[in-house]
Amino acid sequence: MPAGVEPGHEVVLETTRLLLRPWRVVEAVVLRELWTERDPRVPPHRRIDADGHPTLADLEDSIRTDQRPSSGLLAVQRKVDRDVIGYCGLVDTGRGAEGEPELAFELLRRVWGQGYATEASLAVLDWARSSGHERLWATVWDWNIASRRVLAKVGFTETERTEVDAVHGTTLFTRRRL
Ligand SMILES: CC(C)(COP(=O)(O)OP(=O)(O)OC[C@H]1O[C@@H](n2cnc3c(N)ncnc32)[C@H](O)[C@@H]1OP(=O)(O)O)[C@@H](O)C(=O)NCCC(=O)NCCS
């Protein structure tokens, strides 16, 4: 079990600079900022719509109703600044095999390029391994160079599997044995 995981309780992962732990309702504002910052090439269901949804209240509700103790997408908090800068974790999208969730991460633009996604991902890989997972997937748009680089740095390799979307680009399927 990685340091900081409390058996039967909420997950808390610790790295040199970061804590990864469940979201708090008050931090919905960070989620909203992530939504507003998304690349225009990201499909519409992952972007703020013309009516402004998801609103801050929508996102507060989503945190409030997600009561699973082991919920996989953890808030990433800097230990020194104590601010939440995004999320990293595991998500069951059903796109991988049974018991093989996907690694996912997204950080606020103002903290990009400082190695945080790599640091957070390595902690999540340790957590996944100690939780009994043997293999993880990660999917990434072909145009998303930063994310592809992070995945390569933490040991994911591209497979032959892709999904082509004429509008948004090609999704690459990568995987990593733990
Ligand atoms: C992907 C993301 C989480 C990376 O976060 P980050 O903390 O900046 O990542 P790191 O600093 O750990 O590593 C980024 C790497 O990508 C490289 N990189 C970033 N932009 C690049 C570019 N345009 N061309 C080439 N390399 C690039 C950096 O140099 C670094 O690699 P290095 O350590 O070898 O120099 C962040 O860009 C993000 O939130 N993007 C939007 C959401 C997203 O794409 N999520 C993933 C969906 S699959």
XYZ file of C-alpha atoms and ligand atoms in Angstrom:
226
model
C 0.000 0.000 0.000
C 1.504 3.383 -0.922
C 2.240 5.826 1.867
C -0.806 7.832 2.803
C -3.500 5.362 1.758
C -5.813 4.863 4.703
C -7.377 1.389 4.553
C -11.121 1.516 3.937
C -11.126 5.304 3.879
C -10.468 8.036 1.414
C -7.403 7.843 -0.761
C -4.590 10.283 -0.013
C -1.412 9.964 -2.065
C 1.677 12.033 -1.287
C 4.629 12.940 -3.485
C 7.512 15.348 -2.958
C 5.442 18.381 -3.964
C 1.858 17.171 -4.125
C -1.062 15.638 -2.268
C -3.656 13.724 -4.262
C -6.941 13.364 -2.424
C -10.735 13.555 -2.933
C -12.345 16.777 -4.162
C -14.024 19.208 -1.767
C -17.191 21.032 -2.832
C -15.535 24.440 -2.425
C -12.997 23.404 -5.085
C -15.609 23.189 -7.845
C -14.271 26.577 -8.929
C -11.055 24.841 -10.005
C -13.013 22.293 -12.040
C -14.906 25.161 -13.715
C -11.626 26.823 -14.601
C -10.361 23.580 -16.135
C -13.534 23.405 -18.249
C -13.124 27.000 -19.441
C -9.473 26.464 -20.369
C -9.964 23.400 -22.567
C -8.469 23.340 -26.004
C -10.988 24.208 -28.743
C -10.217 20.851 -30.379
C -11.716 18.995 -27.385
C -15.223 17.658 -28.275
C -18.233 19.737 -27.197
C -19.403 17.394 -24.424
C -16.175 18.267 -22.581
C -16.534 22.045 -23.123
C -18.757 24.716 -21.515
C -21.931 24.867 -23.637
C -23.716 27.926 -24.988
C -25.883 28.069 -21.840
C -22.856 28.066 -19.573
C -23.177 24.432 -18.438
C -21.745 22.892 -16.474
C -22.136 25.827 -14.115
C -20.296 26.178 -10.840
C -23.420 24.806 -9.116
C -23.482 21.796 -11.467
C -19.885 21.023 -10.611
C -20.468 21.522 -6.890
C -23.289 18.979 -7.155
C -21.077 16.539 -9.005
C -18.539 16.640 -6.168
C -21.246 16.470 -3.502
C -22.889 13.403 -5.010
C -19.654 11.525 -5.684
C -19.419 9.880 -2.271
C -17.440 6.807 -3.269
C -14.516 6.560 -0.828
C -12.159 5.327 -3.518
C -13.286 7.685 -6.271
C -10.573 7.571 -8.858
C -10.059 11.136 -10.108
C -8.201 12.837 -7.293
C -7.675 16.542 -6.699
C -4.009 17.485 -7.057
C -2.955 19.929 -4.341
C 0.425 21.602 -4.055
C 1.882 21.071 -0.594
C 3.648 24.440 -0.305
C 1.053 26.708 -1.936
C -1.856 24.528 -0.718
C -3.796 25.280 -3.916
C -5.602 22.668 -6.015
C -4.187 22.682 -9.553
C -6.161 19.935 -11.299
C -6.805 16.213 -11.140
C -5.063 12.940 -11.737
C -6.328 9.431 -11.234
C -8.042 6.394 -12.629
C -11.285 6.259 -14.514
C -13.302 3.272 -15.677
C -14.325 4.269 -19.157
C -15.055 0.722 -20.284
C -12.674 1.245 -23.192
C -10.004 -1.030 -21.679
C -10.432 -4.616 -20.535
C -12.227 -5.464 -17.283
C -10.115 -4.326 -14.309
C -7.926 -2.159 -16.526
C -8.921 1.466 -15.914
C -7.525 4.516 -17.683
C -5.055 6.985 -16.268
C -6.357 10.554 -16.672
C -4.976 13.965 -15.759
C -5.662 17.638 -16.390
C -3.996 20.649 -14.812
C -4.566 24.400 -14.851
C -2.577 26.077 -17.595
C -0.701 28.319 -15.188
C 1.145 25.319 -13.694
C 2.009 23.493 -16.914
C 5.609 22.607 -17.667
C 6.783 22.049 -14.091
C 6.600 18.264 -14.018
C 3.447 18.088 -11.905
C 1.495 15.775 -14.215
C 4.413 13.361 -14.339
C 4.849 13.451 -10.551
C 1.129 12.927 -9.927
C 0.876 10.134 -12.496
C 3.726 8.175 -10.925
C 1.917 8.284 -7.577
C -1.281 7.054 -9.220
C 0.632 4.211 -10.893
C 1.946 3.094 -7.480
C -1.575 3.302 -6.099
C -2.969 1.279 -9.001
C -0.278 -1.381 -8.608
C -0.859 -1.708 -4.872
C -4.602 -1.886 -5.482
C -4.073 -5.012 -7.581
C -4.315 -3.645 -11.111
C -1.953 -5.336 -13.541
C -2.375 -3.066 -16.539
C -3.650 0.436 -17.220
C -4.754 2.206 -20.362
C -4.584 5.838 -21.321
C -6.187 7.446 -24.332
C -4.911 10.646 -25.858
C -5.600 12.798 -28.917
C -2.817 12.571 -31.458
C -2.436 16.382 -31.360
C -1.954 16.451 -27.572
C 1.837 16.511 -27.502
C 2.195 17.413 -23.805
C -0.028 14.569 -22.682
C 1.656 12.088 -24.999
C 4.986 13.147 -23.543
C 3.757 12.662 -19.962
C 2.410 9.212 -20.823
C 5.717 8.235 -22.440
C 7.665 9.533 -19.425
C 5.653 7.350 -17.029
C 6.019 4.254 -19.195
C 2.929 4.024 -21.421
C 3.473 2.719 -24.915
C 1.263 3.204 -27.926
C -0.728 0.240 -29.204
C -2.076 -0.321 -32.686
C -5.554 0.651 -31.507
C -6.837 4.067 -32.594
C -10.185 5.760 -33.049
C -10.452 8.275 -35.853
C -12.814 11.224 -35.534
C -12.949 13.345 -38.658
C -13.563 16.522 -36.667
C -11.547 16.190 -33.471
C -8.591 14.044 -34.426
C -7.375 10.538 -33.758
C -7.500 8.985 -30.294
C -4.427 6.898 -29.544
C -4.719 3.990 -27.103
C -1.663 3.533 -24.915
C -1.085 1.002 -22.163
C 1.270 0.197 -19.354
C 1.893 -3.031 -17.487
C 2.338 -2.433 -13.755
C -1.095 17.163 -20.239
C -0.846 18.040 -19.022
C -1.581 17.458 -17.819
C 0.667 18.043 -18.745
O 0.906 18.666 -17.482
P 2.355 19.204 -17.074
O 2.393 19.279 -15.579
O 2.692 20.396 -17.859
O 3.268 17.964 -17.554
P 4.823 17.740 -17.202
O 5.451 19.047 -16.890
O 4.903 16.634 -16.202
O 5.373 17.157 -18.585
C 5.048 17.785 -19.808
C 6.019 17.299 -20.866
O 5.498 17.636 -22.156
C 6.440 18.440 -22.845
N 5.696 19.356 -23.715
C 4.716 20.187 -23.355
N 4.256 20.843 -24.440
C 4.966 20.397 -25.483
C 4.967 20.679 -26.874
N 4.099 21.556 -27.391
N 5.839 20.028 -27.661
C 6.700 19.133 -27.148
N 6.752 18.807 -25.819
C 5.890 19.445 -25.016
C 7.222 19.132 -21.756
O 8.458 19.610 -22.231
C 7.366 17.970 -20.773
O 8.308 17.021 -21.210
P 9.846 17.005 -20.679
O 9.777 16.807 -19.194
O 10.469 15.881 -21.419
O 10.445 18.352 -21.016
C -1.333 19.482 -19.258
O -0.725 19.964 -20.425
C -2.841 19.569 -19.385
O -3.554 19.672 -18.383
N -3.351 19.545 -20.642
C -4.801 19.632 -20.887
C -5.529 18.399 -20.417
C -5.023 17.154 -21.067
O -4.531 17.192 -22.181
N -5.129 16.043 -20.330
C -4.744 14.769 -20.845
C -5.795 14.175 -21.674
S -5.226 12.634 -22.369
